[in-house]
Amino acid sequence: MPIVKNVSRAVSQLLQSSGCGCGISIVPVRCIGVSPRQVASDASFHSVSFSESDHPRVLITGGLGQLGVGLAKLLRKRFGKNNVILSDIRKPADHVFHSGPFIYSDILDYKNLREIVVNNRITWLFHYSALLSAVGEANVPLARAVNITGLHNVLDIAAEHNLRLFVPSTIGAFGPTSPRDPTPDLCIQRPRTIYGVSKVHAELMGEYYHYRYGLDFRCLRYPGIISADSQPGGGTTDYAVQIFHDAMKTGKFQCNLKPDTRLPMMYIDDCLKATLEVMEAPAEALSMRTYNISAMSFTPEELAQEVQKHVPELQVTYNVDEVRQAIADSWPMNFDDSNARRDWGWKHDYDLPELVSTMFSFLGSDSRIAQAN
């Protein structure tokens, strides 16, 4: 099976690329084959409801990426430390390991994943394991295996064990023929990256499992996610994280997108809040299974101008990466998230000035930074 060998070889080359602008981590692959299983066609699965004294038991896959650790912290505060299990195939940092339950989980090992769900009485599953846009284009077989085969395992286990399943989608699920300004929830989707194709596949498969088996599938299309506690790695929107690190370390930033490239963005706290809110929303409030969410939309030039209010001497240059630019040019410029705001009350907290101020406050003070009033 040459594809298995290629995938295995690629894993070691890509381990350093986990976590990115869209908040998903890489899960390397041991094998492409999956254990036999079957979801009973005549079974009927329903949402699990929880009282205040009966919290969900949560599993987060791909948990060492940009969003997993922060989500675990939020959910543990709400549901209790021992009710939220973080998982990945990499060794966690000490502070992550000691902050709550952590286990090894390979999403392409169907039997192992099923045992975790059964042994820990999991009721909610957040599936964050995926290869990102630019990284996925560099290794399509690996992206196909992780993003699609892994998803199939998760869908089958979630349906079999009556889980409430969250799978994030992305601005990358749209393509150059989609309306870009704004992009509605329902429109033509013809992405031109394996990452985008796999996310459209996830949206449609989740909706199919909902209507076919009654799976409580919920999905949000994330914009570019910006956070202070993760390093950029593999995402087209990663420039919006890199600029803060470079501003503080060197005072020089080279952007790999054109200065007028407008993309929807969101601070990580808003992203995590939206994820919890949609999972807690009553099933009857949801008019669809996949929602756009947004907070702000800006260009590299607009972000740089806001950053320069804090670091006036920041020097910004542009060296366009044609691969990333082509991807960005096929993505939405603005998300229409009116359905999320209407159905379950989504409301963001951070606009661009608040985002920039918060990023600098978390990254720490520096002699170059002029404190903003």
mmCIF file of C-alpha atoms in Angstrom:
data_model
loop_
_atom_site.group_PDB
_atom_site.id
_atom_site.type_symbol
_atom_site.label_atom_id
_atom_site.label_comp_id
_atom_site.label_asym_id
_atom_site.label_seq_id
_atom_site.Cartn_x
_atom_site.Cartn_y
_atom_site.Cartn_z
ATOM 1 C CA MET A 1 0.000 0.000 0.000
ATOM 2 C CA PRO A 2 2.235 2.879 -1.215
ATOM 3 C CA ILE A 3 -0.121 5.561 0.065
ATOM 4 C CA VAL A 4 0.365 4.287 3.625
ATOM 5 C CA LYS A 5 4.119 4.529 3.297
ATOM 6 C CA ASN A 6 3.849 8.014 1.847
ATOM 7 C CA VAL A 7 1.526 9.123 4.621
ATOM 8 C CA SER A 8 3.738 7.677 7.344
ATOM 9 C CA ARG A 9 6.793 9.371 5.889
ATOM 10 C CA ALA A 10 4.968 12.667 5.694
ATOM 11 C CA VAL A 11 3.962 12.556 9.334
ATOM 12 C CA SER A 12 7.446 13.148 10.672
ATOM 13 C CA GLN A 13 7.874 16.100 8.299
ATOM 14 C CA LEU A 14 4.660 17.787 9.378
ATOM 15 C CA LEU A 15 4.583 17.319 13.139
ATOM 16 C CA GLN A 16 5.830 20.836 13.703
ATOM 17 C CA SER A 17 2.911 22.364 11.782
ATOM 18 C CA SER A 18 0.100 21.732 14.240
ATOM 19 C CA GLY A 19 -2.067 24.676 15.188
ATOM 20 C CA CYS A 20 -2.861 27.514 12.804
ATOM 21 C CA GLY A 21 -4.991 30.441 11.864
ATOM 22 C CA CYS A 22 -8.021 28.205 11.596
ATOM 23 C CA GLY A 23 -7.343 26.461 14.854
ATOM 24 C CA ILE A 24 -6.959 22.799 13.906
ATOM 25 C CA SER A 25 -4.136 20.428 14.805
ATOM 26 C CA ILE A 26 -2.460 17.715 12.780
ATOM 27 C CA VAL A 27 -2.992 14.100 13.702
ATOM 28 C CA PRO A 28 -0.432 11.799 12.091
ATOM 29 C CA VAL A 29 -1.508 8.446 10.732
ATOM 30 C CA ARG A 30 -0.493 4.944 11.727
ATOM 31 C CA CYS A 31 -2.470 3.206 8.999
ATOM 32 C CA ILE A 32 -5.197 3.892 6.485
ATOM 33 C CA GLY A 33 -7.227 0.773 7.201
ATOM 34 C CA VAL A 34 -10.077 0.990 9.687
ATOM 35 C CA SER A 35 -11.774 -1.636 11.762
ATOM 36 C CA PRO A 36 -15.025 -3.101 10.447
ATOM 37 C CA ARG A 37 -18.117 -1.491 11.864
ATOM 38 C CA GLN A 38 -21.704 -0.837 10.973
ATOM 39 C CA VAL A 39 -24.243 1.737 12.024
ATOM 40 C CA ALA A 40 -27.611 0.056 12.250
ATOM 41 C CA SER A 41 -29.793 1.464 9.495
ATOM 42 C CA ASP A 42 -32.976 1.033 11.485
ATOM 43 C CA ALA A 43 -31.640 2.708 14.640
ATOM 44 C CA SER A 44 -32.874 6.088 15.773
ATOM 45 C CA PHE A 45 -30.442 8.332 17.611
ATOM 46 C CA HIS A 46 -31.431 11.451 19.484
ATOM 47 C CA SER A 47 -29.783 14.410 21.190
ATOM 48 C CA VAL A 48 -28.694 13.921 24.768
ATOM 49 C CA SER A 49 -30.123 16.483 27.177
ATOM 50 C CA PHE A 50 -28.355 17.444 30.387
ATOM 51 C CA SER A 51 -29.560 18.811 33.675
ATOM 52 C CA GLU A 52 -27.367 21.076 35.788
ATOM 53 C CA SER A 53 -26.277 18.103 37.881
ATOM 54 C CA ASP A 54 -25.675 15.806 34.914
ATOM 55 C CA HIS A 55 -22.855 17.354 32.916
ATOM 56 C CA PRO A 56 -21.722 16.049 29.538
ATOM 57 C CA ARG A 57 -18.640 13.864 29.328
ATOM 58 C CA VAL A 58 -16.436 15.502 26.710
ATOM 59 C CA LEU A 59 -13.688 14.255 24.386
ATOM 60 C CA ILE A 60 -11.622 16.675 22.278
ATOM 61 C CA THR A 61 -9.612 15.170 19.405
ATOM 62 C CA GLY A 62 -6.590 16.991 17.984
ATOM 63 C CA GLY A 63 -6.553 18.809 21.270
ATOM 64 C CA LEU A 64 -3.001 20.209 21.175
ATOM 65 C CA GLY A 65 -3.736 22.545 18.290
ATOM 66 C CA GLN A 66 -4.646 26.210 18.530
ATOM 67 C CA LEU A 67 -8.142 25.729 19.938
ATOM 68 C CA GLY A 68 -8.145 22.464 21.860
ATOM 69 C CA VAL A 69 -6.353 23.533 25.041
ATOM 70 C CA GLY A 70 -8.375 26.731 25.335
ATOM 71 C CA LEU A 71 -11.622 24.874 24.729
ATOM 72 C CA ALA A 72 -10.733 22.298 27.377
ATOM 73 C CA LYS A 73 -10.082 25.085 29.892
ATOM 74 C CA LEU A 74 -13.446 26.698 29.117
ATOM 75 C CA LEU A 75 -15.380 23.422 29.272
ATOM 76 C CA ARG A 76 -13.665 22.277 32.481
ATOM 77 C CA LYS A 77 -14.642 25.520 34.159
ATOM 78 C CA ARG A 78 -18.236 24.915 33.132
ATOM 79 C CA PHE A 79 -18.594 21.134 33.489
ATOM 80 C CA GLY A 80 -15.839 20.129 35.899
ATOM 81 C CA LYS A 81 -12.182 19.243 35.379
ATOM 82 C CA ASN A 82 -12.638 15.479 35.123
ATOM 83 C CA ASN A 83 -15.521 15.668 32.663
ATOM 84 C CA VAL A 84 -13.359 16.978 29.809
ATOM 85 C CA ILE A 85 -10.701 14.764 28.212
ATOM 86 C CA LEU A 86 -8.108 16.276 25.912
ATOM 87 C CA SER A 87 -6.517 13.930 23.365
ATOM 88 C CA ASP A 88 -3.852 13.961 20.661
ATOM 89 C CA ILE A 89 -1.037 11.772 19.338
ATOM 90 C CA ARG A 90 1.682 14.116 20.599
ATOM 91 C CA LYS A 91 3.068 14.489 24.102
ATOM 92 C CA PRO A 92 1.518 17.490 25.843
ATOM 93 C CA ALA A 93 3.441 20.175 27.668
ATOM 94 C CA ASP A 94 3.625 19.737 31.440
ATOM 95 C CA HIS A 95 1.098 22.468 32.182
ATOM 96 C CA VAL A 96 -1.393 20.906 29.753
ATOM 97 C CA PHE A 97 -0.865 17.409 31.122
ATOM 98 C CA HIS A 98 -1.435 18.531 34.698
ATOM 99 C CA SER A 99 -4.418 20.772 33.925
ATOM 100 C CA GLY A 100 -6.830 17.864 33.445
ATOM 101 C CA PRO A 101 -7.335 14.431 31.852
ATOM 102 C CA PHE A 102 -5.206 13.777 28.758
ATOM 103 C CA ILE A 103 -5.029 10.581 26.707
ATOM 104 C CA TYR A 104 -3.489 9.356 23.479
ATOM 105 C CA SER A 105 -5.973 9.111 20.624
ATOM 106 C CA ASP A 106 -5.363 8.452 16.926
ATOM 107 C CA ILE A 107 -8.511 9.210 14.938
ATOM 108 C CA LEU A 108 -7.499 6.706 12.250
ATOM 109 C CA ASP A 109 -7.384 3.918 14.827
ATOM 110 C CA TYR A 110 -11.108 3.185 14.919
ATOM 111 C CA LYS A 111 -10.896 0.564 17.650
ATOM 112 C CA ASN A 112 -8.848 2.801 19.965
ATOM 113 C CA LEU A 113 -11.189 5.746 19.469
ATOM 114 C CA ARG A 114 -14.235 3.589 20.107
ATOM 115 C CA GLU A 115 -12.718 2.215 23.317
ATOM 116 C CA ILE A 116 -12.054 5.748 24.556
ATOM 117 C CA VAL A 117 -15.675 6.744 23.966
ATOM 118 C CA VAL A 118 -17.021 3.620 25.671
ATOM 119 C CA ASN A 119 -14.624 3.460 28.612
ATOM 120 C CA ASN A 120 -15.027 7.145 29.457
ATOM 121 C CA ARG A 121 -18.791 7.305 28.837
ATOM 122 C CA ILE A 122 -18.313 10.172 26.365
ATOM 123 C CA THR A 123 -21.457 12.108 25.412
ATOM 124 C CA TRP A 124 -19.990 15.153 23.593
ATOM 125 C CA LEU A 125 -17.178 14.945 21.024
ATOM 126 C CA PHE A 126 -15.311 17.941 19.590
ATOM 127 C CA HIS A 127 -13.409 16.804 16.498
ATOM 128 C CA TYR A 128 -10.509 19.196 15.845
ATOM 129 C CA SER A 129 -8.094 16.864 14.062
ATOM 130 C CA ALA A 130 -7.347 18.051 10.527
ATOM 131 C CA LEU A 131 -4.620 19.227 8.157
ATOM 132 C CA LEU A 132 -4.853 22.901 7.244
ATOM 133 C CA SER A 133 -5.025 24.767 3.949
ATOM 134 C CA ALA A 134 -1.427 25.439 2.916
ATOM 135 C CA VAL A 135 -0.029 22.354 4.688
ATOM 136 C CA GLY A 136 -2.706 20.170 3.112
ATOM 137 C CA GLU A 137 -1.772 21.345 -0.372
ATOM 138 C CA ALA A 138 1.801 20.254 0.296
ATOM 139 C CA ASN A 139 0.657 16.706 1.131
ATOM 140 C CA VAL A 140 -2.712 15.813 -0.357
ATOM 141 C CA PRO A 141 -2.628 12.075 0.521
ATOM 142 C CA LEU A 142 -2.034 12.848 4.193
ATOM 143 C CA ALA A 143 -4.725 15.540 4.215
ATOM 144 C CA ARG A 144 -7.182 13.166 2.547
ATOM 145 C CA ALA A 145 -6.465 10.458 5.097
ATOM 146 C CA VAL A 146 -6.690 12.655 8.184
ATOM 147 C CA ASN A 147 -9.482 14.993 7.090
ATOM 148 C CA ILE A 148 -11.776 12.467 5.410
ATOM 149 C CA THR A 149 -11.020 8.950 6.672
ATOM 150 C CA GLY A 150 -10.668 10.245 10.228
ATOM 151 C CA LEU A 151 -13.973 12.085 9.929
ATOM 152 C CA HIS A 152 -15.729 8.885 8.824
ATOM 153 C CA ASN A 153 -14.476 7.103 11.935
ATOM 154 C CA VAL A 154 -15.717 9.901 14.162
ATOM 155 C CA LEU A 155 -19.133 10.051 12.463
ATOM 156 C CA ASP A 156 -19.696 6.303 12.817
ATOM 157 C CA ILE A 157 -18.675 6.237 16.470
ATOM 158 C CA ALA A 158 -20.755 9.329 17.260
ATOM 159 C CA ALA A 159 -23.842 7.810 15.624
ATOM 160 C CA GLU A 160 -23.334 4.403 17.234
ATOM 161 C CA HIS A 161 -22.935 5.845 20.726
ATOM 162 C CA ASN A 162 -25.473 8.675 20.531
ATOM 163 C CA LEU A 163 -22.964 11.512 20.893
ATOM 164 C CA ARG A 164 -23.467 15.206 20.335
ATOM 165 C CA LEU A 165 -20.769 15.888 17.742
ATOM 166 C CA PHE A 166 -19.080 19.180 16.876
ATOM 167 C CA VAL A 167 -16.895 19.430 13.771
ATOM 168 C CA PRO A 168 -15.472 22.838 12.845
ATOM 169 C CA SER A 169 -15.595 24.054 9.275
ATOM 170 C CA THR A 170 -13.883 27.065 7.769
ATOM 171 C CA ILE A 171 -13.880 29.967 5.341
ATOM 172 C CA GLY A 172 -11.909 27.520 3.187
ATOM 173 C CA ALA A 173 -15.119 25.578 2.518
ATOM 174 C CA PHE A 174 -15.999 28.217 -0.092
ATOM 175 C CA GLY A 175 -14.400 28.769 -3.475
ATOM 176 C CA PRO A 176 -13.908 31.407 -6.192
ATOM 177 C CA THR A 177 -17.472 30.961 -7.499
ATOM 178 C CA SER A 178 -19.026 31.553 -4.057
ATOM 179 C CA PRO A 179 -20.370 35.028 -3.290
ATOM 180 C CA ARG A 180 -17.593 36.702 -1.329
ATOM 181 C CA ASP A 181 -18.974 39.914 0.138
ATOM 182 C CA PRO A 182 -20.931 38.804 2.036
ATOM 183 C CA THR A 183 -20.931 35.005 1.944
ATOM 184 C CA PRO A 184 -24.244 33.513 3.163
ATOM 185 C CA ASP A 185 -24.677 30.192 4.976
ATOM 186 C CA LEU A 186 -26.189 28.524 1.927
ATOM 187 C CA CYS A 187 -24.594 29.162 -1.446
ATOM 188 C CA ILE A 188 -22.446 27.437 -4.035
ATOM 189 C CA GLN A 189 -19.313 25.843 -2.535
ATOM 190 C CA ARG A 190 -16.543 24.789 -4.887
ATOM 191 C CA PRO A 191 -13.276 25.075 -2.895
ATOM 192 C CA ARG A 192 -9.973 24.454 -4.645
ATOM 193 C CA THR A 193 -7.938 23.080 -1.760
ATOM 194 C CA ILE A 194 -8.062 19.587 -0.283
ATOM 195 C CA TYR A 195 -8.692 21.248 3.082
ATOM 196 C CA GLY A 196 -11.734 23.060 1.737
ATOM 197 C CA VAL A 197 -13.033 20.014 -0.110
ATOM 198 C CA SER A 198 -12.710 17.898 3.036
ATOM 199 C CA LYS A 199 -14.603 20.495 5.070
ATOM 200 C CA VAL A 200 -17.492 20.635 2.581
ATOM 201 C CA HIS A 201 -17.491 16.844 2.790
ATOM 202 C CA ALA A 202 -17.666 17.072 6.589
ATOM 203 C CA GLU A 203 -20.566 19.540 6.482
ATOM 204 C CA LEU A 204 -22.575 17.368 4.105
ATOM 205 C CA MET A 205 -21.778 14.076 5.816
ATOM 206 C CA GLY A 206 -22.711 15.522 9.195
ATOM 207 C CA GLU A 207 -26.013 16.801 7.829
ATOM 208 C CA TYR A 208 -26.638 13.430 6.156
ATOM 209 C CA TYR A 209 -25.988 11.537 9.397
ATOM 210 C CA HIS A 210 -28.338 13.944 11.175
ATOM 211 C CA TYR A 211 -31.218 13.262 8.801
ATOM 212 C CA ARG A 212 -30.393 9.586 8.185
ATOM 213 C CA TYR A 213 -29.532 8.448 11.726
ATOM 214 C CA GLY A 214 -30.623 11.333 13.953
ATOM 215 C CA LEU A 215 -27.022 12.234 14.867
ATOM 216 C CA ASP A 216 -26.866 15.514 16.777
ATOM 217 C CA PHE A 217 -24.253 17.072 14.490
ATOM 218 C CA ARG A 218 -23.294 20.733 14.927
ATOM 219 C CA CYS A 219 -20.813 22.738 12.902
ATOM 220 C CA LEU A 220 -19.486 26.299 12.718
ATOM 221 C CA ARG A 221 -17.559 27.790 9.842
ATOM 222 C CA TYR A 222 -14.680 29.538 11.597
ATOM 223 C CA PRO A 223 -13.031 32.616 10.130
ATOM 224 C CA GLY A 224 -9.312 33.131 10.701
ATOM 225 C CA ILE A 225 -8.698 32.617 14.435
ATOM 226 C CA ILE A 226 -6.179 34.812 16.259
ATOM 227 C CA SER A 227 -4.691 33.922 19.639
ATOM 228 C CA ALA A 228 -1.661 34.919 21.682
ATOM 229 C CA ASP A 229 -0.751 31.503 23.050
ATOM 230 C CA SER A 230 -0.089 29.618 19.820
ATOM 231 C CA GLN A 231 2.509 29.871 17.088
ATOM 232 C CA PRO A 232 1.430 30.202 13.446
ATOM 233 C CA GLY A 233 1.861 27.099 11.337
ATOM 234 C CA GLY A 234 0.256 26.166 8.042
ATOM 235 C CA GLY A 235 -2.734 28.463 7.713
ATOM 236 C CA THR A 236 -3.421 31.111 5.108
ATOM 237 C CA THR A 237 -4.596 33.554 7.795
ATOM 238 C CA ASP A 238 -1.530 33.004 9.982
ATOM 239 C CA TYR A 239 -0.062 36.376 9.046
ATOM 240 C CA ALA A 240 -2.554 37.899 11.494
ATOM 241 C CA VAL A 241 -0.840 36.060 14.343
ATOM 242 C CA GLN A 242 2.728 36.377 13.052
ATOM 243 C CA ILE A 243 2.602 40.170 12.923
ATOM 244 C CA PHE A 244 2.266 40.422 16.717
ATOM 245 C CA HIS A 245 5.223 38.127 17.408
ATOM 246 C CA ASP A 246 7.413 39.948 14.883
ATOM 247 C CA ALA A 247 6.369 43.368 16.138
ATOM 248 C CA MET A 248 7.537 42.481 19.639
ATOM 249 C CA LYS A 249 10.673 40.528 18.716
ATOM 250 C CA THR A 250 12.202 42.400 15.768
ATOM 251 C CA GLY A 251 10.016 45.394 14.896
ATOM 252 C CA LYS A 252 9.891 44.093 11.311
ATOM 253 C CA PHE A 253 7.117 42.094 9.658
ATOM 254 C CA GLN A 254 6.981 40.597 6.180
ATOM 255 C CA CYS A 255 3.447 39.673 5.071
ATOM 256 C CA ASN A 256 2.857 36.857 2.581
ATOM 257 C CA LEU A 257 -0.492 38.247 1.393
ATOM 258 C CA LYS A 258 -1.240 41.426 -0.572
ATOM 259 C CA PRO A 259 -1.975 44.459 1.611
ATOM 260 C CA ASP A 260 -5.609 44.721 0.415
ATOM 261 C CA THR A 261 -6.556 41.058 0.970
ATOM 262 C CA ARG A 262 -9.716 41.204 3.074
ATOM 263 C CA LEU A 263 -10.656 38.137 5.133
ATOM 264 C CA PRO A 264 -13.012 37.506 8.070
ATOM 265 C CA MET A 265 -11.228 37.120 11.406
ATOM 266 C CA MET A 266 -12.034 36.413 15.057
ATOM 267 C CA TYR A 267 -10.290 36.520 18.416
ATOM 268 C CA ILE A 268 -9.998 33.102 20.022
ATOM 269 C CA ASP A 269 -12.200 33.930 23.032
ATOM 270 C CA ASP A 270 -15.102 34.729 20.703
ATOM 271 C CA CYS A 271 -14.473 31.513 18.799
ATOM 272 C CA LEU A 272 -14.537 29.369 21.933
ATOM 273 C CA LYS A 273 -17.609 31.163 23.236
ATOM 274 C CA ALA A 274 -19.477 30.539 19.972
ATOM 275 C CA THR A 275 -18.496 26.863 20.007
ATOM 276 C CA LEU A 276 -19.869 26.332 23.506
ATOM 277 C CA GLU A 277 -23.001 28.337 22.773
ATOM 278 C CA VAL A 278 -23.930 26.358 19.678
ATOM 279 C CA MET A 279 -23.349 23.080 21.529
ATOM 280 C CA GLU A 280 -25.590 24.183 24.382
ATOM 281 C CA ALA A 281 -28.306 25.584 22.144
ATOM 282 C CA PRO A 282 -31.616 23.666 22.236
ATOM 283 C CA ALA A 283 -31.952 21.415 19.208
ATOM 284 C CA GLU A 284 -35.264 23.013 18.309
ATOM 285 C CA ALA A 285 -33.557 26.435 18.041
ATOM 286 C CA LEU A 286 -31.256 25.282 15.249
ATOM 287 C CA SER A 287 -32.608 25.848 11.752
ATOM 288 C CA MET A 288 -29.500 24.324 10.166
ATOM 289 C CA ARG A 289 -26.558 22.127 11.096
ATOM 290 C CA THR A 290 -23.747 24.388 9.839
ATOM 291 C CA TYR A 291 -23.510 28.116 10.576
ATOM 292 C CA ASN A 292 -21.204 30.942 9.572
ATOM 293 C CA ILE A 293 -19.843 32.951 12.504
ATOM 294 C CA SER A 294 -17.922 36.184 12.245
ATOM 295 C CA ALA A 295 -16.662 39.094 14.313
ATOM 296 C CA MET A 296 -14.613 41.400 12.078
ATOM 297 C CA SER A 297 -13.091 41.576 8.616
ATOM 298 C CA PHE A 298 -9.832 43.355 7.808
ATOM 299 C CA THR A 299 -6.866 43.504 5.427
ATOM 300 C CA PRO A 300 -3.170 43.098 6.295
ATOM 301 C CA GLU A 301 -2.748 46.835 5.775
ATOM 302 C CA GLU A 302 -5.576 47.679 8.192
ATOM 303 C CA LEU A 303 -4.191 45.283 10.789
ATOM 304 C CA ALA A 304 -0.694 46.732 10.402
ATOM 305 C CA GLN A 305 -2.012 50.266 10.934
ATOM 306 C CA GLU A 306 -3.742 49.201 14.147
ATOM 307 C CA VAL A 307 -0.614 47.381 15.361
ATOM 308 C CA GLN A 308 1.499 50.469 14.625
ATOM 309 C CA LYS A 309 -0.599 52.408 17.143
ATOM 310 C CA HIS A 310 1.130 50.197 19.734
ATOM 311 C CA VAL A 311 4.484 49.770 17.929
ATOM 312 C CA PRO A 312 4.892 52.966 15.870
ATOM 313 C CA GLU A 313 8.278 51.955 14.456
ATOM 314 C CA LEU A 314 7.020 48.600 13.092
ATOM 315 C CA GLN A 315 8.275 48.151 9.519
ATOM 316 C CA VAL A 316 5.896 46.210 7.269
ATOM 317 C CA THR A 317 6.861 44.774 3.881
ATOM 318 C CA TYR A 318 5.062 42.430 1.517
ATOM 319 C CA ASN A 319 6.457 39.313 -0.131
ATOM 320 C CA VAL A 320 3.433 37.576 -1.594
ATOM 321 C CA ASP A 321 3.242 33.779 -1.391
ATOM 322 C CA GLU A 322 1.388 32.864 -4.569
ATOM 323 C CA VAL A 323 -0.079 29.671 -3.110
ATOM 324 C CA ARG A 324 -1.484 31.393 -0.029
ATOM 325 C CA GLN A 325 -2.624 34.403 -2.060
ATOM 326 C CA ALA A 326 -4.538 32.190 -4.489
ATOM 327 C CA ILE A 327 -6.211 30.478 -1.555
ATOM 328 C CA ALA A 328 -7.116 33.772 0.106
ATOM 329 C CA ASP A 329 -8.497 35.176 -3.148
ATOM 330 C CA SER A 330 -10.945 32.257 -3.323
ATOM 331 C CA TRP A 331 -12.214 32.755 0.232
ATOM 332 C CA PRO A 332 -14.980 35.019 1.593
ATOM 333 C CA MET A 333 -14.193 38.650 2.336
ATOM 334 C CA ASN A 334 -17.070 38.895 4.809
ATOM 335 C CA PHE A 335 -19.270 36.266 6.445
ATOM 336 C CA ASP A 336 -23.025 36.702 6.727
ATOM 337 C CA ASP A 337 -23.687 35.171 10.147
ATOM 338 C CA SER A 338 -27.206 36.547 10.614
ATOM 339 C CA ASN A 339 -28.678 33.048 11.025
ATOM 340 C CA ALA A 340 -26.399 32.291 14.000
ATOM 341 C CA ARG A 341 -27.275 35.629 15.574
ATOM 342 C CA ARG A 342 -30.989 34.972 15.092
ATOM 343 C CA ASP A 343 -31.211 31.262 15.960
ATOM 344 C CA TRP A 344 -29.031 30.961 19.058
ATOM 345 C CA GLY A 345 -28.076 34.516 19.916
ATOM 346 C CA TRP A 346 -24.511 34.673 18.653
ATOM 347 C CA LYS A 347 -22.808 37.988 19.446
ATOM 348 C CA HIS A 348 -19.082 38.730 19.267
ATOM 349 C CA ASP A 349 -17.164 40.747 21.863
ATOM 350 C CA TYR A 350 -13.934 41.699 20.038
ATOM 351 C CA ASP A 351 -13.524 44.159 17.157
ATOM 352 C CA LEU A 352 -10.141 45.049 15.629
ATOM 353 C CA PRO A 353 -8.957 47.623 18.243
ATOM 354 C CA GLU A 354 -9.929 45.294 21.127
ATOM 355 C CA LEU A 355 -8.231 42.390 19.370
ATOM 356 C CA VAL A 356 -4.932 44.210 18.959
ATOM 357 C CA SER A 357 -4.896 45.605 22.497
ATOM 358 C CA THR A 358 -5.690 42.178 23.945
ATOM 359 C CA MET A 359 -2.983 40.449 21.907
ATOM 360 C CA PHE A 360 -0.319 42.837 23.163
ATOM 361 C CA SER A 361 -1.513 42.606 26.740
ATOM 362 C CA PHE A 362 -1.162 38.820 26.623
ATOM 363 C CA LEU A 363 2.151 38.803 24.795
ATOM 364 C CA GLY A 364 3.633 41.130 27.409
ATOM 365 C CA SER A 365 5.143 44.572 27.518
ATOM 366 C CA ASP A 366 8.163 45.514 25.465
ATOM 367 C CA SER A 367 10.353 48.606 25.298
ATOM 368 C CA ARG A 368 9.168 49.263 21.746
ATOM 369 C CA ILE A 369 5.488 49.301 22.704
ATOM 370 C CA ALA A 370 3.850 52.616 23.429
ATOM 371 C CA GLN A 371 0.978 51.985 25.783
ATOM 372 C CA ALA A 372 -2.311 52.989 24.175
ATOM 373 C CA ASN A 373 -4.734 55.160 26.076
#
